[in-house]
Short mmCIF file of C-alpha atoms in Angstrom, two decimals:
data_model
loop_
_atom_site.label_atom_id
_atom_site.label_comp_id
_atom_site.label_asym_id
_atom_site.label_seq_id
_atom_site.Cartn_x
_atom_site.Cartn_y
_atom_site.Cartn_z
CA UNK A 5 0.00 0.00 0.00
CA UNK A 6 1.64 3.34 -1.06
CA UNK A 7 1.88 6.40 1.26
CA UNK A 8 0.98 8.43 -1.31
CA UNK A 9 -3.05 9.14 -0.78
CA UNK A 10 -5.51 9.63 -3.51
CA UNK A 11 -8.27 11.62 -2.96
CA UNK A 12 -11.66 9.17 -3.82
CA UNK A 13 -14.96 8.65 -3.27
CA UNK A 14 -15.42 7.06 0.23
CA UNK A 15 -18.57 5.37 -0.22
CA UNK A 16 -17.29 2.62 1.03
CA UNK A 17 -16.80 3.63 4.49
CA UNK A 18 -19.77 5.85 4.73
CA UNK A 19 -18.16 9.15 4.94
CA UNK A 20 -16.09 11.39 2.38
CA UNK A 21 -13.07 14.25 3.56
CA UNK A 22 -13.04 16.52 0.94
CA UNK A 23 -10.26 18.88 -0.54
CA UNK A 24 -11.68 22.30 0.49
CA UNK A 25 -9.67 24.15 2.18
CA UNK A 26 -12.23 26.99 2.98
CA UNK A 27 -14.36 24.59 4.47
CA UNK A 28 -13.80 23.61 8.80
CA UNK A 29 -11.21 20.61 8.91
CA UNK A 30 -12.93 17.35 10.33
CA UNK A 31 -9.21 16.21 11.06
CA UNK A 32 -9.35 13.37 9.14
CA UNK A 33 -7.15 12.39 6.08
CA UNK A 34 -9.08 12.11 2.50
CA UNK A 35 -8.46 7.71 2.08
CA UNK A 36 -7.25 6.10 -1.27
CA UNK A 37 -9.64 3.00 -2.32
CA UNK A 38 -6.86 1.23 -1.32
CA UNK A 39 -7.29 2.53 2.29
CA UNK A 40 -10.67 2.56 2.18
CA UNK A 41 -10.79 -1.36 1.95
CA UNK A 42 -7.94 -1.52 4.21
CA UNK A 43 -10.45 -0.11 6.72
CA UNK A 44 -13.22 -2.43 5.88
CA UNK A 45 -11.57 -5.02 6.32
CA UNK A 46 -10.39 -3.53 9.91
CA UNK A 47 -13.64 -2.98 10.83
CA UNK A 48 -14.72 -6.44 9.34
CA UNK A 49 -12.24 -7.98 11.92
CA UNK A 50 -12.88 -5.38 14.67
CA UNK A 51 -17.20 -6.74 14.65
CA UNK A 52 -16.30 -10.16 14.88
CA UNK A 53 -13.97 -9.05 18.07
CA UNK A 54 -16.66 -7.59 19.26
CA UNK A 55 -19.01 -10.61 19.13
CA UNK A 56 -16.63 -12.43 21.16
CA UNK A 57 -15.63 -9.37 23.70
CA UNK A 58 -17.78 -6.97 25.93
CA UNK A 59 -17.91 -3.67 24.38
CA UNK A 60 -14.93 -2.21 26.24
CA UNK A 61 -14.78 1.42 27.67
CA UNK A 62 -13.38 4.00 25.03
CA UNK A 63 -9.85 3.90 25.81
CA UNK A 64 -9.89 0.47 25.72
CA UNK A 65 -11.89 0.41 22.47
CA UNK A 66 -8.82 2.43 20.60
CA UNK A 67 -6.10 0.60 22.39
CA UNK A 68 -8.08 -2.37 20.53
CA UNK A 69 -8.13 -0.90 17.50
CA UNK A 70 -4.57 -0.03 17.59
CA UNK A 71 -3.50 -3.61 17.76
CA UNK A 72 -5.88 -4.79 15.24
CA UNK A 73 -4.78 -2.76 12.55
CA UNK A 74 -1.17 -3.65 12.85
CA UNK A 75 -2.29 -7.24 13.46
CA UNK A 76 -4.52 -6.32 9.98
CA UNK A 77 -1.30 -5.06 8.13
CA UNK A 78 0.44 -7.88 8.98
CA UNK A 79 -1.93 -10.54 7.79
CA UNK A 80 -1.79 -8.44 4.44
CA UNK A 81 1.80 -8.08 4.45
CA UNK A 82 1.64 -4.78 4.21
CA UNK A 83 4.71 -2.08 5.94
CA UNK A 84 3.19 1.11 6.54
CA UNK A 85 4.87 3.80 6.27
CA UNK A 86 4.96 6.41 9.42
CA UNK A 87 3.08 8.64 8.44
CA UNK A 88 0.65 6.88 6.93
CA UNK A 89 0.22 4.29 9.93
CA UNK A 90 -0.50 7.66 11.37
CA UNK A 91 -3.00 8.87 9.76
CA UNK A 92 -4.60 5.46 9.13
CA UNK A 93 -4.68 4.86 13.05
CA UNK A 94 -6.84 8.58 13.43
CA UNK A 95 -8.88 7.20 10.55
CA UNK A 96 -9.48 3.70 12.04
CA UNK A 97 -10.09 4.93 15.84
CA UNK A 98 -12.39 7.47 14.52
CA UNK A 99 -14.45 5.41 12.31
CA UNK A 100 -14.36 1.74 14.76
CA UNK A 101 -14.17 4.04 18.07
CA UNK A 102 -15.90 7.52 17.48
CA UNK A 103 -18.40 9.22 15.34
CA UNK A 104 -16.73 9.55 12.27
CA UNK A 105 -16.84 12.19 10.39
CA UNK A 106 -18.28 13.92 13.30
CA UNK A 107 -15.40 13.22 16.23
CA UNK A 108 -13.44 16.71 16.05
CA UNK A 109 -16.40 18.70 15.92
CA UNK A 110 -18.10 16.65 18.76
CA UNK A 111 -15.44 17.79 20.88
CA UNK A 112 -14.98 21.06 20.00
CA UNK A 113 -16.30 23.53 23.30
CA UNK A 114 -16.92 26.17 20.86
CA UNK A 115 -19.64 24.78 18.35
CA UNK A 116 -23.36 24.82 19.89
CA UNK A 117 -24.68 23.02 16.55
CA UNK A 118 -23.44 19.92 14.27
CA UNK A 119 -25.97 19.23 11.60
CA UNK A 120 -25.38 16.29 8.98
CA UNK A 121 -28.38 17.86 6.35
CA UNK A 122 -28.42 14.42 4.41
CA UNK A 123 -26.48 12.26 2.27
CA UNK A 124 -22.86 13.89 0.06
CA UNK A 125 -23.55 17.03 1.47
CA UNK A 126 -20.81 19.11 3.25
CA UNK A 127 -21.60 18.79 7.58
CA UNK A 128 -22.19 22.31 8.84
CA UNK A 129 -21.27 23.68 12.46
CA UNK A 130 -22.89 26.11 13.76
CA UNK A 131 -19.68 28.28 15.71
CA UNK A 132 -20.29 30.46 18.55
CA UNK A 133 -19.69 34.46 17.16
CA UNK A 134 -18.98 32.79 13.72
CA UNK A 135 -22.25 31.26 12.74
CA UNK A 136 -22.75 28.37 10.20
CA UNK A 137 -19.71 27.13 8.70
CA UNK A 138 -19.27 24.18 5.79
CA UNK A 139 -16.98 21.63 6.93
CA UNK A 140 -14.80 19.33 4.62
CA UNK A 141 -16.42 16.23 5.63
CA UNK A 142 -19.76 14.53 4.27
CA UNK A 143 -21.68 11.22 5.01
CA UNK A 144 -22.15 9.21 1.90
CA UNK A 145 -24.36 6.56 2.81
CA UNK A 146 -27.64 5.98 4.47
CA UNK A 147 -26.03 2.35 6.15
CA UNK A 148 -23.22 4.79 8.09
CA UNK A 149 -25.54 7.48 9.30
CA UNK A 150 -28.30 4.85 10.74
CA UNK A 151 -25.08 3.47 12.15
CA UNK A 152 -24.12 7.26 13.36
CA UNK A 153 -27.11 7.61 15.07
CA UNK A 154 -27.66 4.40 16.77
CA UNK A 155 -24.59 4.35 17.90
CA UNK A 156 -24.85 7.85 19.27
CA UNK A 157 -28.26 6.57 20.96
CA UNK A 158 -27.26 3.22 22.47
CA UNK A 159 -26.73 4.29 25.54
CA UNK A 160 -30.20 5.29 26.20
CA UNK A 161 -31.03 1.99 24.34
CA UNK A 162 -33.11 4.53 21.64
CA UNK A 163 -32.68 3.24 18.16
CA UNK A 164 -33.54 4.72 14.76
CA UNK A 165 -34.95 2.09 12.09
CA UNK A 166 -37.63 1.85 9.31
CA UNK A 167 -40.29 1.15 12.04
CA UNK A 168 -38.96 4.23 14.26
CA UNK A 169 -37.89 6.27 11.68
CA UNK A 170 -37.22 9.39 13.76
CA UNK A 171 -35.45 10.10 17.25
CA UNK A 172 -35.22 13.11 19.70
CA UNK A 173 -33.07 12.36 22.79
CA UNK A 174 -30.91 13.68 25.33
CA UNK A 175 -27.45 12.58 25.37
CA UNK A 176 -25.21 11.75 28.28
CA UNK A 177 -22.94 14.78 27.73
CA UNK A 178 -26.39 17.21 28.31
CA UNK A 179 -26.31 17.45 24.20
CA UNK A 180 -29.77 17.33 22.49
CA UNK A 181 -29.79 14.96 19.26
CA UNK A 182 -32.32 15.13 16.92
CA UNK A 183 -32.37 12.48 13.70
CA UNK A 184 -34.50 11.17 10.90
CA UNK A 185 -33.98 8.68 8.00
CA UNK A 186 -36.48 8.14 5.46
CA UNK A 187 -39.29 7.74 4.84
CA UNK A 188 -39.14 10.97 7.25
CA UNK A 189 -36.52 12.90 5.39
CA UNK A 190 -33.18 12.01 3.13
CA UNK A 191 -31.43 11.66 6.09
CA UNK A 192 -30.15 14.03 8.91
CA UNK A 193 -29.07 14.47 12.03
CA UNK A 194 -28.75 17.51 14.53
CA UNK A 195 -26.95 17.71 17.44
CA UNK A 196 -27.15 20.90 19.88
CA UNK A 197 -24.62 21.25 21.84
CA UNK A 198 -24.24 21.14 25.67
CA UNK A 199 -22.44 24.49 27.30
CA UNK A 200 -19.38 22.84 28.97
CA UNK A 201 -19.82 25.05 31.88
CA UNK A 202 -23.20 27.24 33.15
CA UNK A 203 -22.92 31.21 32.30
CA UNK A 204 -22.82 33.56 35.00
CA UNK A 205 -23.66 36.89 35.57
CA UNK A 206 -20.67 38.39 34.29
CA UNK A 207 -20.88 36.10 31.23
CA UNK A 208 -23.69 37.85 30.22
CA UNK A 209 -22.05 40.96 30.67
CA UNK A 210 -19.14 40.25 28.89
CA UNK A 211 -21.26 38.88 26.08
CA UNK A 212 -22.46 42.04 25.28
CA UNK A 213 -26.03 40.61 25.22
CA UNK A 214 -27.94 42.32 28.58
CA UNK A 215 -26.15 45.79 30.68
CA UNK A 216 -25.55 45.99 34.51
CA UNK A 217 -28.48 48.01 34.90
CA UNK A 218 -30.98 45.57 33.17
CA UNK A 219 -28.96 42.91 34.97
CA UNK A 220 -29.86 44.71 38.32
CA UNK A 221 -33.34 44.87 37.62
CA UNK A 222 -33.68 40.85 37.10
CA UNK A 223 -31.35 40.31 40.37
CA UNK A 224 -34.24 42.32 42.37
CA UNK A 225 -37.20 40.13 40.36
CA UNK A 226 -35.13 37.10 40.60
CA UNK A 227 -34.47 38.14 44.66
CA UNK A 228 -37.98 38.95 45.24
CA UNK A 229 -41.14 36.91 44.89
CA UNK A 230 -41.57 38.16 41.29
CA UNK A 231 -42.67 35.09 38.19
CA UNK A 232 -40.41 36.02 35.09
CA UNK A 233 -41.27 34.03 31.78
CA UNK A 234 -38.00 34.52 29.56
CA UNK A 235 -39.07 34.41 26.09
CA UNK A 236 -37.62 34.79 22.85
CA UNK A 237 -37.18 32.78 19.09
CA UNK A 238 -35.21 29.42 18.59
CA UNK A 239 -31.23 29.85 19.88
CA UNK A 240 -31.83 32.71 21.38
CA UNK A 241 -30.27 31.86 24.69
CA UNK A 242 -33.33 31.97 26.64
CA UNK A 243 -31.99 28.95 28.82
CA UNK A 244 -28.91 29.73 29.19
CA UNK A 245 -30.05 33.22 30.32
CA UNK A 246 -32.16 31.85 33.23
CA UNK A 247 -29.91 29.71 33.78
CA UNK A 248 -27.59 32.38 35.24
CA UNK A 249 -30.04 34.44 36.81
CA UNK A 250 -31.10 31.75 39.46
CA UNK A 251 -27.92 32.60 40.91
CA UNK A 252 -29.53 35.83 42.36
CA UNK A 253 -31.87 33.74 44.07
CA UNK A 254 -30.27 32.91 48.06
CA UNK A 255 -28.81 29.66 47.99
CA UNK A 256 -30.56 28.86 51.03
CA UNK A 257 -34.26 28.33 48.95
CA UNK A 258 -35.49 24.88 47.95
CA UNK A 259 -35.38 24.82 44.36
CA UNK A 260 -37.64 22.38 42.33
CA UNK A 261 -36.82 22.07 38.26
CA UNK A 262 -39.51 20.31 36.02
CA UNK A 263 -37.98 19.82 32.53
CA UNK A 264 -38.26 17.56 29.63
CA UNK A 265 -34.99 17.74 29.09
CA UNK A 266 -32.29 18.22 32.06
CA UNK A 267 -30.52 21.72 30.89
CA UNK A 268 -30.60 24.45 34.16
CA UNK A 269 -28.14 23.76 36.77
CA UNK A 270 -28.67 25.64 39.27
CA UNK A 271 -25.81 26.17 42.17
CA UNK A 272 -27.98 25.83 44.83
CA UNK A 273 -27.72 22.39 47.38
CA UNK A 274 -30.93 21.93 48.10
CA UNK A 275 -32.54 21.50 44.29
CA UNK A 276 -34.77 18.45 43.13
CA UNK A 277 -34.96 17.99 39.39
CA UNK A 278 -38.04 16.12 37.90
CA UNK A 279 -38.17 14.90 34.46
CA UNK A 280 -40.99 14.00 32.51
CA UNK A 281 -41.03 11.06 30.60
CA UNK A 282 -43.10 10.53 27.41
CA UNK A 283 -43.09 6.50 28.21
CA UNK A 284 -44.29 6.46 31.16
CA UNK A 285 -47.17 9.42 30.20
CA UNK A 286 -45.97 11.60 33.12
CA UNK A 287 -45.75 14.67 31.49
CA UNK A 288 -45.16 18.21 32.89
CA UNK A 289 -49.03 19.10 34.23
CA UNK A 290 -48.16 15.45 36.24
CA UNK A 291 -45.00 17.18 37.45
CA UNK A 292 -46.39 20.14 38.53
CA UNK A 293 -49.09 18.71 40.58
CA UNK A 294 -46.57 16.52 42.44
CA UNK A 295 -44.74 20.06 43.06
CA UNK A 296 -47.83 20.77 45.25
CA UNK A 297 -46.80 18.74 47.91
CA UNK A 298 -42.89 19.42 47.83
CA UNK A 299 -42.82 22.66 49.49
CA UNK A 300 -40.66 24.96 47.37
CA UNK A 301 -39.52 28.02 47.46
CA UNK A 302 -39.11 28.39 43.72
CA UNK A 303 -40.19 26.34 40.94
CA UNK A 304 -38.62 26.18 37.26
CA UNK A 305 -41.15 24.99 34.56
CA UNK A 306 -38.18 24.21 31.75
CA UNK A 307 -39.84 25.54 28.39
CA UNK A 308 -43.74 25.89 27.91
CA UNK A 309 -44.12 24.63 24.64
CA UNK A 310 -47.88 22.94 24.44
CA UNK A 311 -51.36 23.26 25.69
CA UNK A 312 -51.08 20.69 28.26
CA UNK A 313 -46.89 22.46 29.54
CA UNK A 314 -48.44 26.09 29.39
CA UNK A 315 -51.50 24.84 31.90
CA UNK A 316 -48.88 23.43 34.00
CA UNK A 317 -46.94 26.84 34.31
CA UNK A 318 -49.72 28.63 35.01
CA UNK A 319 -50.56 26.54 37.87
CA UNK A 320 -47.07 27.05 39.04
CA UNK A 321 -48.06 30.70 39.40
CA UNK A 322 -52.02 30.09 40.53
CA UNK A 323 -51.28 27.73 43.17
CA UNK A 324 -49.33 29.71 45.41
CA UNK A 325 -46.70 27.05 46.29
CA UNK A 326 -43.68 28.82 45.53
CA UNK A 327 -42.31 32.18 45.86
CA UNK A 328 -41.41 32.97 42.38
CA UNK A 329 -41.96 30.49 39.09
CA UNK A 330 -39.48 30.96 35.92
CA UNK A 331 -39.82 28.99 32.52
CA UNK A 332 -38.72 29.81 29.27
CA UNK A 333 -41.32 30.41 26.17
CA UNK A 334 -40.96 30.61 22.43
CA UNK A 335 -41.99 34.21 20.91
CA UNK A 336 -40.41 37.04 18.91
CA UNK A 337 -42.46 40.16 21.49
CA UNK A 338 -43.74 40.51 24.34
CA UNK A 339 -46.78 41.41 22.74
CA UNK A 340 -46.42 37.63 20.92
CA UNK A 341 -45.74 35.71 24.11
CA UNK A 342 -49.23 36.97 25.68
CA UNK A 343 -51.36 35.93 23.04
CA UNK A 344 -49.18 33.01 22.24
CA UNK A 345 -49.87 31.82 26.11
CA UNK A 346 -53.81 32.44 25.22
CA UNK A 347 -53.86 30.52 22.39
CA UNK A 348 -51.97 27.66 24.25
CA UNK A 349 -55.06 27.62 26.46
CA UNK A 350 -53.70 30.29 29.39
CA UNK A 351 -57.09 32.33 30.78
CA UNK A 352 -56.24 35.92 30.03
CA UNK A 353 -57.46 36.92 33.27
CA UNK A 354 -54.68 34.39 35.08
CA UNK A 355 -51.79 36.11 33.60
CA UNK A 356 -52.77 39.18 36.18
CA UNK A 357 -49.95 36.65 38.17
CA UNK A 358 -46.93 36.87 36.37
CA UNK A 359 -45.16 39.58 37.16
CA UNK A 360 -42.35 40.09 34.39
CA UNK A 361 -41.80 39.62 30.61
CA UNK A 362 -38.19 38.99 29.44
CA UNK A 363 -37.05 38.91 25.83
CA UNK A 364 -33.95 37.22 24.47
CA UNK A 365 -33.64 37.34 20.70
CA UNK A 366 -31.08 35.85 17.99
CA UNK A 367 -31.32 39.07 15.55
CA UNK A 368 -29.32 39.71 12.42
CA UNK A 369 -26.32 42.05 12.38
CA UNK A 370 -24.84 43.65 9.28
CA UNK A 371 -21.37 45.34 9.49
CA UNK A 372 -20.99 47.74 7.22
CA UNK A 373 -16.79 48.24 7.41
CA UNK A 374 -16.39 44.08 6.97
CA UNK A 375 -19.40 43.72 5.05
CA UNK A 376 -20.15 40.41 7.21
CA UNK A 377 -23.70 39.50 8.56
CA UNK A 378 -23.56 38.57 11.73
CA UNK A 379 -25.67 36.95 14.45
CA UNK A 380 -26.21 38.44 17.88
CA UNK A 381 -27.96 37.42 21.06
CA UNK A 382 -29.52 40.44 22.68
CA UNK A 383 -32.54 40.91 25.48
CA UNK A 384 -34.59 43.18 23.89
CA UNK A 385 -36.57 44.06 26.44
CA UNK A 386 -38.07 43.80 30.27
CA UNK A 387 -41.73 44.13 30.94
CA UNK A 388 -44.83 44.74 33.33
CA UNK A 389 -48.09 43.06 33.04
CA UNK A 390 -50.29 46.38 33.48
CA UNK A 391 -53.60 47.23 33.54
CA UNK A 392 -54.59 48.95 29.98
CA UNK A 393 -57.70 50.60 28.69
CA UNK A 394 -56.90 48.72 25.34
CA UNK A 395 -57.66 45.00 25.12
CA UNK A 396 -54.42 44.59 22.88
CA UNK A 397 -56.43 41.50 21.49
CA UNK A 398 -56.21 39.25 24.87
CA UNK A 399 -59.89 38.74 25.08
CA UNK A 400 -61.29 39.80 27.98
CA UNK A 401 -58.31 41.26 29.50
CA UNK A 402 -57.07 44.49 30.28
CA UNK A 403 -53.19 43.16 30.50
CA UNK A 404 -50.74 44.57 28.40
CA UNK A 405 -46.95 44.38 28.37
CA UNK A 406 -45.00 47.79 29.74
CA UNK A 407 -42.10 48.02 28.40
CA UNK A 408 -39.41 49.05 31.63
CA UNK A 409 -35.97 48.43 29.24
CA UNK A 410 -36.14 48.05 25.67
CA UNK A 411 -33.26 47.38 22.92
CA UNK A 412 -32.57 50.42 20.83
CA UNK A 413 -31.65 48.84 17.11
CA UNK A 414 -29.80 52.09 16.25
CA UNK A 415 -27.39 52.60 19.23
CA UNK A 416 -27.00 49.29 19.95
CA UNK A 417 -27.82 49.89 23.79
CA UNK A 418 -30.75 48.64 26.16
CA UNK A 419 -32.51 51.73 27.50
CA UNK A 420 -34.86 52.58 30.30
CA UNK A 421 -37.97 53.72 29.64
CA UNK A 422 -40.65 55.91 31.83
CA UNK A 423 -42.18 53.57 32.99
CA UNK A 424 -39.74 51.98 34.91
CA UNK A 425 -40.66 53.60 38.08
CA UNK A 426 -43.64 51.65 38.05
CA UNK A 427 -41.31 48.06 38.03
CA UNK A 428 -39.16 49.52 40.99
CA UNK A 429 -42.92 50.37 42.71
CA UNK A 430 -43.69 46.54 41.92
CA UNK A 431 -40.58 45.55 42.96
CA UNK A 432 -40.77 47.79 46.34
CA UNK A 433 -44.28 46.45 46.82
CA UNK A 434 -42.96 42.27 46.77
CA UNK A 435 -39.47 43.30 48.98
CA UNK A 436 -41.72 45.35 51.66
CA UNK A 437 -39.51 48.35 51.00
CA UNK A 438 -40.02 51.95 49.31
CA UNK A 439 -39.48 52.68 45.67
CA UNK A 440 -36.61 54.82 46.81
CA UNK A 441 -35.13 51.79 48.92
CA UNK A 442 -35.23 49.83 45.70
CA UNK A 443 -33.38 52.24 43.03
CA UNK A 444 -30.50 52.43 45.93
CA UNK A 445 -30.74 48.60 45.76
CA UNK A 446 -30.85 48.97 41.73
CA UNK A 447 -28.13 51.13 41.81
CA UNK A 448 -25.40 49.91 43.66
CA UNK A 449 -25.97 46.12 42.17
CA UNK A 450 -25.39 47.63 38.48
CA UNK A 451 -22.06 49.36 40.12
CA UNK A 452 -21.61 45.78 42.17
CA UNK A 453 -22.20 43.92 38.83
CA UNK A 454 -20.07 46.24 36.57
CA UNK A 455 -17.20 45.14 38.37
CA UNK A 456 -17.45 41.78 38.46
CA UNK A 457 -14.73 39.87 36.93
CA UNK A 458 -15.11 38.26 33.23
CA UNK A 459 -12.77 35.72 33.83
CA UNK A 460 -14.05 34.21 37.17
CA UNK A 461 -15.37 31.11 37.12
CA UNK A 462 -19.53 30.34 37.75
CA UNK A 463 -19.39 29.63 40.99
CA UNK A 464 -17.47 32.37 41.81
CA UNK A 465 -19.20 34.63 39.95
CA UNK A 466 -22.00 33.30 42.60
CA UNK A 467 -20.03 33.17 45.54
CA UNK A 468 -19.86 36.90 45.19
CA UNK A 469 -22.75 37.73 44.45
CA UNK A 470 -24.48 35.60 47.57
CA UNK A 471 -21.97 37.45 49.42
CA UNK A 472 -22.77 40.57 48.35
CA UNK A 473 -26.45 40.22 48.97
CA UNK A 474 -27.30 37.56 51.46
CA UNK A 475 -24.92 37.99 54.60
#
């Protein structure tokens, strides 16, 4: 077998790295045909190990590998060069061992989206400040990416297959994978990325997405016995943005988190998580009424996405068991997420009990110098539920949403607006102190905040601010 590799078509193997040196690098060489069915025949030998062995733990699995191949060049009677035993060893572990094509991007801490869009297409990434990139590799068959996803699923023992055509699932890393084969679609597969580490505070700061004074505001909702819904469009952040405001709650609370998917981790000790589970038909309503007998301080609804999810949250904020109620909602406005909740089946006259509106949006951003279009991650906006002469088509309700902050397009900033008074007087009114009490309060967390450090880790970041607020 020559060192010398020839770029070909890898349907063979499944998967394809291609020449294109614009595109992300997979890290994985581009095989000959000769390599290619050197590898078959690896993996060939490595499943009938495998029938024999117990699937071994993953640095066992390549240390296998490793010795197979040479074993594998030997039967052949084939001397490998160095560097191409080299490369052929990353190929081999990848493809017997790992996700191939997928492994380096898998691992990367910076991408929040892989997405395989179906068969001899380029893989995208989706990079954090970059947004979608091409990559140089592609899947080439249907037999690999079935294989792909199963093997991605096993350990949840979740399986794709002509039957089950389609999977949603929660991996062990916290990653969200989402799959289809046909007759569903041509093939694809999605994989959302788990942050490697919960934002803070001064994340959020130093993302340029909320100020210290809007940051302020939340701390006193967040501190007080205020319900916040956190809304905003697909990948907006809306999770990881509630994520890190729990840390203005006191550590001290009972926590309870109802999600259909485990993504909030809170820092505080004493925190139950309950997750529903489509199997068993305990869904979120189910959830919430066990919540009535836990005694919480707080409760976290996850994301309101259905009828029978947005009941649930609204009984979170009816029944009086907790102190405050947070959950994250899918809308573009404020405006949106009201009569969104109505149409979901929430009574207009029950949204008199949450207290605050918060909107997170992914919005385009042209730069005129670079001529590059951008993505950002702003909140757009804090508001009141107020009493209004105009219906501002809720039904029967007089509710509308006052806007307290909103995102200027132009300057780039989040302002206050007039009204704001009135959310200090709210916020007075739930603390048992005086408006005037409450912009000191306002005022000297937005200095406290500002000076927080950007490269402190999470629980730092909360360490500080528990100290700061709850001696």
């Amino acid at each position: 077998m020559s060192s010398l590799r020839e770029t070909a078509s890898a349907a063979e193997i499944g998967w394809r790295i291609s020449t294109d040196k614009k595109a992300a690098d997979a890290r994985l060489p581009a095989l000959s045909a000769d390599e290619q069915a050197f590898l078959l025949d690896l993996s060939s030998t490595f499943r009938e190990w495998t029938k024999h062995h117990d699937l071994p733990a993953p640095a066992a699995a390549v240390a296998e590998v490793e010795r197979l191949l040479d074993a594998q060049a030997s039967t052949d009677g084939l001397d490998l060069e160095p560097d191409q035993r080299a490369y052929l060893s990353n190929a081999a572990r990848a493809h017997l061992a790992g996700f191939a094509p997928l492994d380096n991007f898998l691992s990367d801490p910076a991408l929040e989206e892989i997405a395989v869009i179906g068969l001899n297409h380029p893989v995208y990434i989706y990079c954090r400040k970059e947004g979608w990139k091409r990559t140089n590799a592609s899947i080439t068959s249907m037999e690999h990416l079935t294989h792909l996803i199963n093997k991605m699923a096993r350990p949840l023992g979740r399986r794709v297959s002509a039957e089950s055509p389609r999977i949603n699932a929660l991996l062990p890393d916290g990653s969200r994978l989402h799959a289809s084969i046909p007759p569903l679609s041509a093939g694809e597969l999605t994989v959302r990325r788990h942050a490697v580490r919960a934002w803070s505070a001064a994340d959020l700061l130093a993302s340029g997405s909320l100020n210290a004074q809007a940051l302020a505001f939340l701390w006193l909702a967040f501190q007080s016995d205020s319900s916040v819904l956190v809304a905003g469009n697909t990948a907006s952040g809306k999770t990881t943005l509630l994520d890190a405001l729990l840390g203005f709650i006191p550590l001290s609370e009972r926590m309870l988190v109802i999600e259909e998917t485990p993504e909030l981790r809170p820092a505080h000790p004493h925190k139950v998580g309950l997750i529903c589970n489509d199997e068993l038909s305990i869904g979120m309503a189910d959830l919430v009424r066990d919540s009535l007998r836990m005694r919480p301080d707080r409760v976290v609804v996850g994301e309101v996405r259905t009828p029978a999810e947005t009941q649930a949250y609204m009984e979170t904020l009816l029944s009086g068991q907790a102190r405050g109620s947070y959950a994250t909602f899918h809308a573009q406005s404020a405006s949106e997420t009201l009569r969104r909740l109505v149409n979901l089946g929430a009574s207009p006259d029950d949204l008199v009990s949450l207290d605050f509106l918060v909107i997170q949006r992914r919005i385009a951003h042209y730069e005129m110098k670079s001529r590059q279009q951008k993505e950002l991650r702003r909140l757009l906006g804090i508001y009141m539920l107020a009493p209004s002469e105009k219906a501002a088509g809720l039904g029967n309700t007089n509710l509308v949403p006052l806007p307290l902050m909103e995102y200027d397009m132009r300057s780039g900033k989040l302002v206050p607006t007039p009204a704001l008074s009135q959310g200090f007087a709210r916020l007075a009114q739930k603390l048992g102190l005086t408006p005037a009490q409450v912009q000191k309060l306002y005022s000297e967390r937005a200095k406290f905040l500002s000076s927080l450090p950007t490269s402190a880790e999470p629980q730092k970041i909360i360490e500080k601010i528990q100290s700061f607020a709850y001696r």
